[in-house]
Amino acid sequence: MRIAVIGSGYAGTTLAAGLAALDHDVTAVDIDPEIVSSINAGEAPIHEPGLDQLLSEHAGQNLTATTEYAAIRDAAIVFIAVQTPSREDGSIDVAPLRGAVQSAARTLAEESHRDDGHVVAIKSTVTPPQVSALRDEILEIAGDAVHLELAMNPEFLREGSAVEDFLNPNKLVFGTDASLARERLEAAFTPLIADASPAVIHTDPETASMIKYANNAFLAAKISLINDLGNICKVFGIDAYEVAEAIGTDDRIGERFLRSGVGFGGSCFPKDVRAIIAASTEAGYEPSLLSAALAVNDGQPDRMLDLLERHTTPAESRVAVLGLAFKPGTDDIRNSRSIPVIEGLLERGATVIAYDPVATKQMRERFPDIEYARSAREALDGAGAALVLTAWDEFAALNGAFEEMSDRIVIDGRRVIEPQDGMTYEGLTW
Ligand code: UGA
């Protein structure tokens, strides 16, 4: 099938490469010429395990990138995976997405090379009322010139395992209004449906959008709930991980996403929860539980700093921050919990030396004036305290490196460090 993907961020590039791996003819469209050349050279524009390999196998074969919208003229499905940035009040700015949807609809209305119609499938996360507005717009642009159907096909990929998640989805959600979109979307993913047997959910576009928000809101709230319970455990001197392991055996609760600590970051959970709260509030309902989930998450970095202050005066200390990425496996620092922690350390007058295996460059742009180490060992050398913010495997293997600290105070926000003799070790929720 001929497929176009507009927007080559982490979701769009993974989708384009993944669809090429399913043997479709894929055109990736992005306004950034550097991203386009990178894809055409078979190199991933972002750090995502397995993506380079897929791109190098398919670029120049059945995957081409371009800055030209005209390339979508013969696409059976045009996926739109354009960013939807947050506004100050938490709502999302759909202007870039609207621009892409309108350009796609206009190109198809004026220059379509197919007489059997096109499906415009939105991958970007947009609220149900915004989906309705986008449908009205594309149908108006299409008029009688071309048959267009809007679909909503939300994305459930996790950063750091996006390629693997694409190839082994646990569910596919197809939000469609009519049969053409339904049939084409199902056909595009047929090889995955056959191999990975995901749940296939057919619904309307607005419900598909709500499924995406509900999925992320539920997981974010689950993390905040275990963090809230974990904070109770800490004040009672109880290990929250032992409690989580026990309650996780109840399959109504489930064992996953019960890792308590410094909280969730990334481009999705914080942003999507704020966006659905803003959209719902505008429509007349204020979701108090979701607001509480954000409040608990915002409080976790402060709790880490409070624990540090129990053992040392940050202003007199050189503090190693281990882990800058919002989670292991990615160089993404968006909403990383390390950001409020570094801010808090600087406010308290600490000298900060930070280390991350892949995200140093990104954090240097955010905090140009702190020190950065080339290894965790170098960060620990002479440090009076260490805060662990990302669960990179290499931190679990540091062992003797802690002996190089001037004072062995370790505050662990991710439960990755094994406490050692002579170490003052504090877990955030254990
Ligand atoms: C999340 C969802 O998991 C994906 O299904 C979704 O497609 C994606 O958002 C999106 O909307 O695009 P992602 O943000 O990549 O994916 O990362 P997760 O693995 O879900 O982790 C998010 C944050 O929660 C990380 O900071 C992680 O450290 C934290 N977390 C996760 C915990 O603190 N505890 C846990 O038990 C699990």
Coordinates of C-alpha atoms in Angstrom, one line a residue, residues 78-406:
V78 CA -1.9 9.9 4.9
F79 CA -0.8 9.6 8.6
I80 CA -0.4 12.9 10.5
A81 CA 2.1 12.7 13.3
V82 CA 2.9 16.4 13.9
Q83 CA 3.7 17.8 17.4
T84 CA 1.0 19.4 19.5
P85 CA 2.9 21.7 21.9
S86 CA 1.5 22.6 25.3
R87 CA 0.2 26.0 26.1
E88 CA 0.8 27.7 29.5
D89 CA -2.7 26.6 30.8
G90 CA -2.0 22.9 29.8
S91 CA -4.2 22.9 26.8
I92 CA -2.5 21.9 23.5
D93 CA -1.8 24.1 20.6
V94 CA -3.2 22.4 17.5
A95 CA -2.0 25.1 15.1
P96 CA 0.9 23.1 13.7
L97 CA -1.3 20.0 13.4
R98 CA -4.1 21.9 11.8
G99 CA -1.6 23.4 9.3
A100 CA -0.5 19.9 8.4
V101 CA -4.0 18.5 8.1
Q102 CA -5.1 21.5 6.0
S103 CA -2.1 21.3 3.7
A104 CA -2.7 17.6 3.3
A105 CA -6.4 18.0 2.5
R106 CA -5.7 20.9 0.1
T107 CA -3.0 18.9 -1.8
L108 CA -5.3 15.9 -2.1
A109 CA -8.3 18.1 -3.1
E110 CA -6.2 19.8 -5.9
E111 CA -3.8 17.1 -7.0
S112 CA -5.1 13.6 -6.0
H113 CA -3.6 10.8 -8.1
R114 CA -6.2 8.3 -6.9
D115 CA -9.8 7.9 -7.9
D116 CA -10.7 5.7 -4.9
G117 CA -10.3 8.3 -2.2
H118 CA -7.8 9.0 0.6
V119 CA -7.8 8.4 4.4
V120 CA -6.3 11.1 6.6
A121 CA -5.3 9.3 9.8
I122 CA -4.3 11.4 12.8
K123 CA -1.6 9.8 15.0
S124 CA -0.9 13.0 17.1
T125 CA -2.7 13.2 20.4
V126 CA -5.6 15.6 20.2
T127 CA -8.7 15.9 22.4
P128 CA -12.1 14.7 21.2
P129 CA -13.5 18.2 20.5
Q130 CA -10.4 18.9 18.4
V131 CA -10.9 15.7 16.4
S132 CA -14.4 16.9 15.6
A133 CA -13.1 20.3 14.5
L134 CA -10.4 18.7 12.3
R135 CA -13.0 16.5 10.6
D136 CA -15.2 19.5 9.8
E137 CA -12.2 21.3 8.3
I138 CA -11.0 18.5 6.0
L139 CA -14.4 17.7 4.8
E140 CA -14.9 21.3 3.9
I141 CA -11.6 21.5 2.1
A142 CA -12.3 18.3 0.2
G143 CA -15.7 19.4 -0.9
D144 CA -16.7 17.5 -4.0
A145 CA -13.2 17.5 -5.4
V146 CA -12.0 14.3 -3.7
H147 CA -13.3 11.6 -1.3
L148 CA -11.5 12.1 2.1
E149 CA -12.2 10.2 5.3
L150 CA -10.8 11.3 8.7
A151 CA -9.5 8.6 11.0
M152 CA -7.9 8.7 14.5
N153 CA -5.3 6.0 15.0
P154 CA -3.7 6.8 18.4
E155 CA -0.1 5.7 19.2
F156 CA 0.8 3.7 22.3
L157 CA 4.6 3.4 21.6
R158 CA 7.0 4.1 24.5
E159 CA 10.1 6.0 23.9
G160 CA 13.2 3.8 24.2
S161 CA 11.3 0.8 22.9
A162 CA 9.3 2.4 20.1
V163 CA 10.4 0.0 17.4
E164 CA 9.8 -3.1 19.5
D165 CA 6.4 -1.7 20.6
F166 CA 5.5 -1.0 16.9
L167 CA 6.2 -4.5 15.9
N168 CA 4.5 -6.1 19.0
P169 CA 1.5 -3.9 19.8
N170 CA -0.9 -5.1 22.5
K171 CA -3.7 -3.1 20.9
L172 CA -4.5 -1.2 17.7
V173 CA -7.2 1.4 17.9
F174 CA -8.9 2.4 14.7
G175 CA -11.3 5.4 15.0
T176 CA -13.2 5.8 11.8
D177 CA -16.4 7.2 10.4
A178 CA -16.8 5.0 7.4
S179 CA -15.7 1.8 5.7
L180 CA -12.9 3.0 3.5
A181 CA -10.8 4.2 6.5
R182 CA -11.7 1.1 8.5
E183 CA -10.6 -1.3 5.7
R184 CA -7.5 0.6 4.8
L185 CA -6.2 1.0 8.3
E186 CA -6.8 -2.7 9.1
A187 CA -5.1 -3.6 5.8
A188 CA -2.0 -1.4 6.6
F189 CA -1.5 -3.3 9.9
T190 CA -2.5 -6.8 8.7
P191 CA 1.0 -8.3 9.1
L192 CA 1.1 -7.1 12.7
I193 CA -2.4 -8.3 13.4
A194 CA -1.4 -11.8 12.1
D195 CA 1.9 -11.9 13.9
A196 CA 1.4 -10.2 17.2
S197 CA -2.4 -10.8 17.7
P198 CA -3.1 -7.4 19.3
A199 CA -6.6 -6.5 20.4
V200 CA -8.1 -4.7 17.5
I201 CA -10.5 -2.0 18.5
H202 CA -12.8 -0.3 15.9
T203 CA -14.6 2.8 17.1
D204 CA -15.3 6.4 16.1
P205 CA -12.5 9.0 15.9
E206 CA -13.6 10.9 19.1
T207 CA -13.7 7.7 21.2
A208 CA -10.3 6.7 19.8
S209 CA -8.9 10.0 21.0
M210 CA -10.4 9.5 24.4
I211 CA -8.9 6.0 24.6
K212 CA -5.5 7.5 24.1
Y213 CA -6.0 10.1 26.9
A214 CA -7.6 7.5 29.2
N215 CA -4.7 5.1 28.7
N216 CA -2.0 7.7 29.5
A217 CA -4.0 9.3 32.3
F218 CA -4.6 5.9 33.9
L219 CA -0.9 5.0 33.8
A220 CA 0.2 8.4 35.1
A221 CA -2.4 8.2 37.9
K222 CA -1.2 4.6 38.7
I223 CA 2.3 5.9 39.1
S224 CA 1.2 8.8 41.3
L225 CA -1.0 6.5 43.4
I226 CA 2.0 4.1 44.1
N227 CA 4.1 7.2 44.8
D228 CA 1.5 8.5 47.3
L229 CA 1.3 5.1 48.9
G230 CA 5.1 5.0 48.7
N231 CA 5.4 8.3 50.6
I232 CA 3.2 6.9 53.3
C233 CA 5.4 3.8 53.4
K234 CA 8.5 6.0 53.8
V235 CA 7.0 7.9 56.9
F236 CA 6.2 4.5 58.4
G237 CA 9.6 3.0 57.6
I238 CA 8.1 0.4 55.3
D239 CA 9.5 -0.7 51.9
A240 CA 7.0 0.4 49.2
Y241 CA 8.5 -2.1 46.7
E242 CA 7.6 -5.0 49.0
V243 CA 4.1 -3.7 49.3
A244 CA 3.9 -3.1 45.5
E245 CA 5.1 -6.7 44.8
A246 CA 2.3 -8.1 47.0
I247 CA -0.5 -5.9 45.6
G248 CA 0.7 -6.5 42.1
T249 CA -0.2 -10.2 42.4
D250 CA -3.9 -9.1 42.4
D251 CA -4.7 -9.1 38.7
R252 CA -7.2 -6.3 39.2
I253 CA -4.2 -4.1 40.1
G254 CA -1.5 -5.7 38.0
E255 CA 2.3 -5.8 38.7
R256 CA 3.4 -3.2 36.0
F257 CA 3.8 0.5 36.5
L258 CA 4.2 0.1 40.3
R259 CA 7.7 1.4 40.5
S260 CA 7.6 4.3 43.0
G261 CA 10.1 7.0 43.2
V262 CA 10.8 10.4 41.8
G263 CA 7.8 10.3 39.4
F264 CA 7.0 10.4 35.7
G265 CA 8.5 12.6 33.1
G266 CA 8.6 12.6 29.3
S267 CA 6.7 14.3 26.6
C268 CA 3.5 12.4 27.1
F269 CA 2.2 11.7 30.6
P270 CA 2.6 15.3 32.0
K271 CA 1.4 16.9 28.8
D272 CA -1.5 14.6 28.1
V273 CA -2.9 14.7 31.6
R274 CA -2.7 18.5 31.7
A275 CA -4.4 18.6 28.2
I276 CA -7.3 16.4 29.1
I277 CA -7.8 18.3 32.4
A278 CA -7.9 21.6 30.4
A279 CA -10.2 20.2 27.7
S280 CA -12.6 18.7 30.3
T281 CA -12.6 21.8 32.5
E282 CA -13.4 23.9 29.5
A283 CA -16.3 21.6 28.8
G284 CA -17.6 22.0 32.4
Y285 CA -16.1 19.1 34.4
E286 CA -12.9 19.4 36.6
P287 CA -11.3 16.0 37.0
S288 CA -9.9 16.3 40.6
L289 CA -8.2 12.9 40.7
L290 CA -6.1 13.7 37.6
S291 CA -5.1 17.1 39.1
A292 CA -4.0 15.2 42.3
A293 CA -1.9 12.8 40.1
L294 CA 0.0 15.8 38.8
A295 CA 0.3 17.4 42.2
V296 CA 1.8 14.2 43.7
N297 CA 4.2 13.9 40.7
D298 CA 5.3 17.6 41.1
G299 CA 6.0 16.9 44.8
Q300 CA 8.4 13.9 44.4
P301 CA 11.5 15.9 43.4
D302 CA 11.1 18.1 46.5
R303 CA 10.8 15.1 48.7
M304 CA 14.2 13.9 47.3
L305 CA 15.7 17.3 48.1
D306 CA 14.2 17.1 51.6
L307 CA 15.9 13.7 52.1
L308 CA 19.2 15.2 51.0
E309 CA 18.9 18.1 53.5
R310 CA 18.3 15.6 56.3
H311 CA 21.9 14.4 55.8
T312 CA 23.8 17.4 54.5
T313 CA 23.7 21.1 53.7
P314 CA 23.5 21.4 49.9
A315 CA 25.1 24.8 49.9
E316 CA 28.3 23.3 51.3
S317 CA 28.2 20.3 49.1
R318 CA 29.2 19.1 45.6
V319 CA 26.2 17.0 44.5
A320 CA 26.4 14.4 41.8
V321 CA 23.2 14.0 39.7
L322 CA 23.2 10.6 38.1
G323 CA 20.7 10.4 35.2
L324 CA 19.3 13.3 33.1
A325 CA 17.1 11.5 30.6
F326 CA 13.4 11.1 31.7
K327 CA 13.9 7.4 31.6
P328 CA 16.5 4.9 30.5
G329 CA 16.9 4.1 26.8
T330 CA 16.3 7.6 25.5
D331 CA 18.2 10.9 25.3
D332 CA 14.9 12.8 25.8
I333 CA 15.0 15.2 28.8
R334 CA 11.5 16.7 28.3
N335 CA 9.9 17.0 31.8
S336 CA 12.7 14.9 33.2
R337 CA 12.5 14.8 37.0
S338 CA 16.2 15.7 37.0
I339 CA 15.2 19.3 35.8
P340 CA 13.3 20.3 39.0
V341 CA 15.9 18.5 41.1
I342 CA 18.8 20.4 39.5
E343 CA 16.8 23.7 39.9
G344 CA 16.2 22.9 43.6
L345 CA 19.9 22.1 44.1
L346 CA 21.0 25.4 42.5
E347 CA 18.4 27.3 44.5
R348 CA 20.0 25.8 47.6
G349 CA 23.5 26.9 46.5
A350 CA 24.8 23.4 45.8
T351 CA 27.6 22.7 43.3
V352 CA 26.1 20.3 40.7
I353 CA 28.0 17.8 38.7
A354 CA 25.7 15.9 36.3
Y355 CA 26.1 12.7 34.3
D356 CA 24.0 10.8 31.8
P357 CA 25.2 8.2 29.2
V358 CA 23.3 9.9 26.3
A359 CA 21.4 13.0 27.4
T360 CA 24.3 15.4 28.4
K361 CA 24.1 17.5 25.3
Q362 CA 20.4 18.1 25.7
M363 CA 20.8 19.1 29.4
R364 CA 23.7 21.4 28.7
E365 CA 21.4 23.5 26.6
R366 CA 19.0 23.7 29.6
F367 CA 21.7 24.2 32.3
P368 CA 24.8 25.5 30.6
D369 CA 26.5 26.5 33.8
I370 CA 26.7 23.3 35.8
E371 CA 29.5 20.8 35.5
Y372 CA 29.0 17.6 33.4
A373 CA 31.1 14.5 33.9
R374 CA 32.1 11.9 31.2
S375 CA 31.3 9.0 33.4
A376 CA 29.3 8.3 36.6
R377 CA 32.6 7.4 38.3
E378 CA 34.0 10.9 37.4
A379 CA 30.8 12.5 38.8
L380 CA 31.1 10.6 42.1
D381 CA 34.8 11.4 42.5
G382 CA 34.9 13.9 45.4
A383 CA 31.2 14.4 45.5
G384 CA 29.6 14.9 49.0
A385 CA 26.2 13.4 47.9
A386 CA 24.7 11.7 44.9
L387 CA 21.1 11.8 43.7
V388 CA 19.9 9.0 41.3
L389 CA 17.3 10.2 38.9
T390 CA 17.2 7.7 36.0
A391 CA 17.3 3.9 36.2
W392 CA 20.2 3.3 33.8
D393 CA 21.5 -0.2 34.3
E394 CA 25.1 1.1 34.5
F395 CA 24.3 2.8 37.8
A396 CA 23.5 -0.6 39.4
A397 CA 27.0 -1.7 38.6
L398 CA 28.9 1.3 40.2
N399 CA 29.9 -0.6 43.4
G400 CA 33.4 0.7 44.3
A401 CA 32.9 4.0 42.6
F402 CA 31.0 5.3 45.6
E403 CA 34.1 4.9 47.7
E404 CA 35.6 7.9 45.8
M405 CA 32.9 10.2 47.2
S406 CA 34.0 12.6 50.0

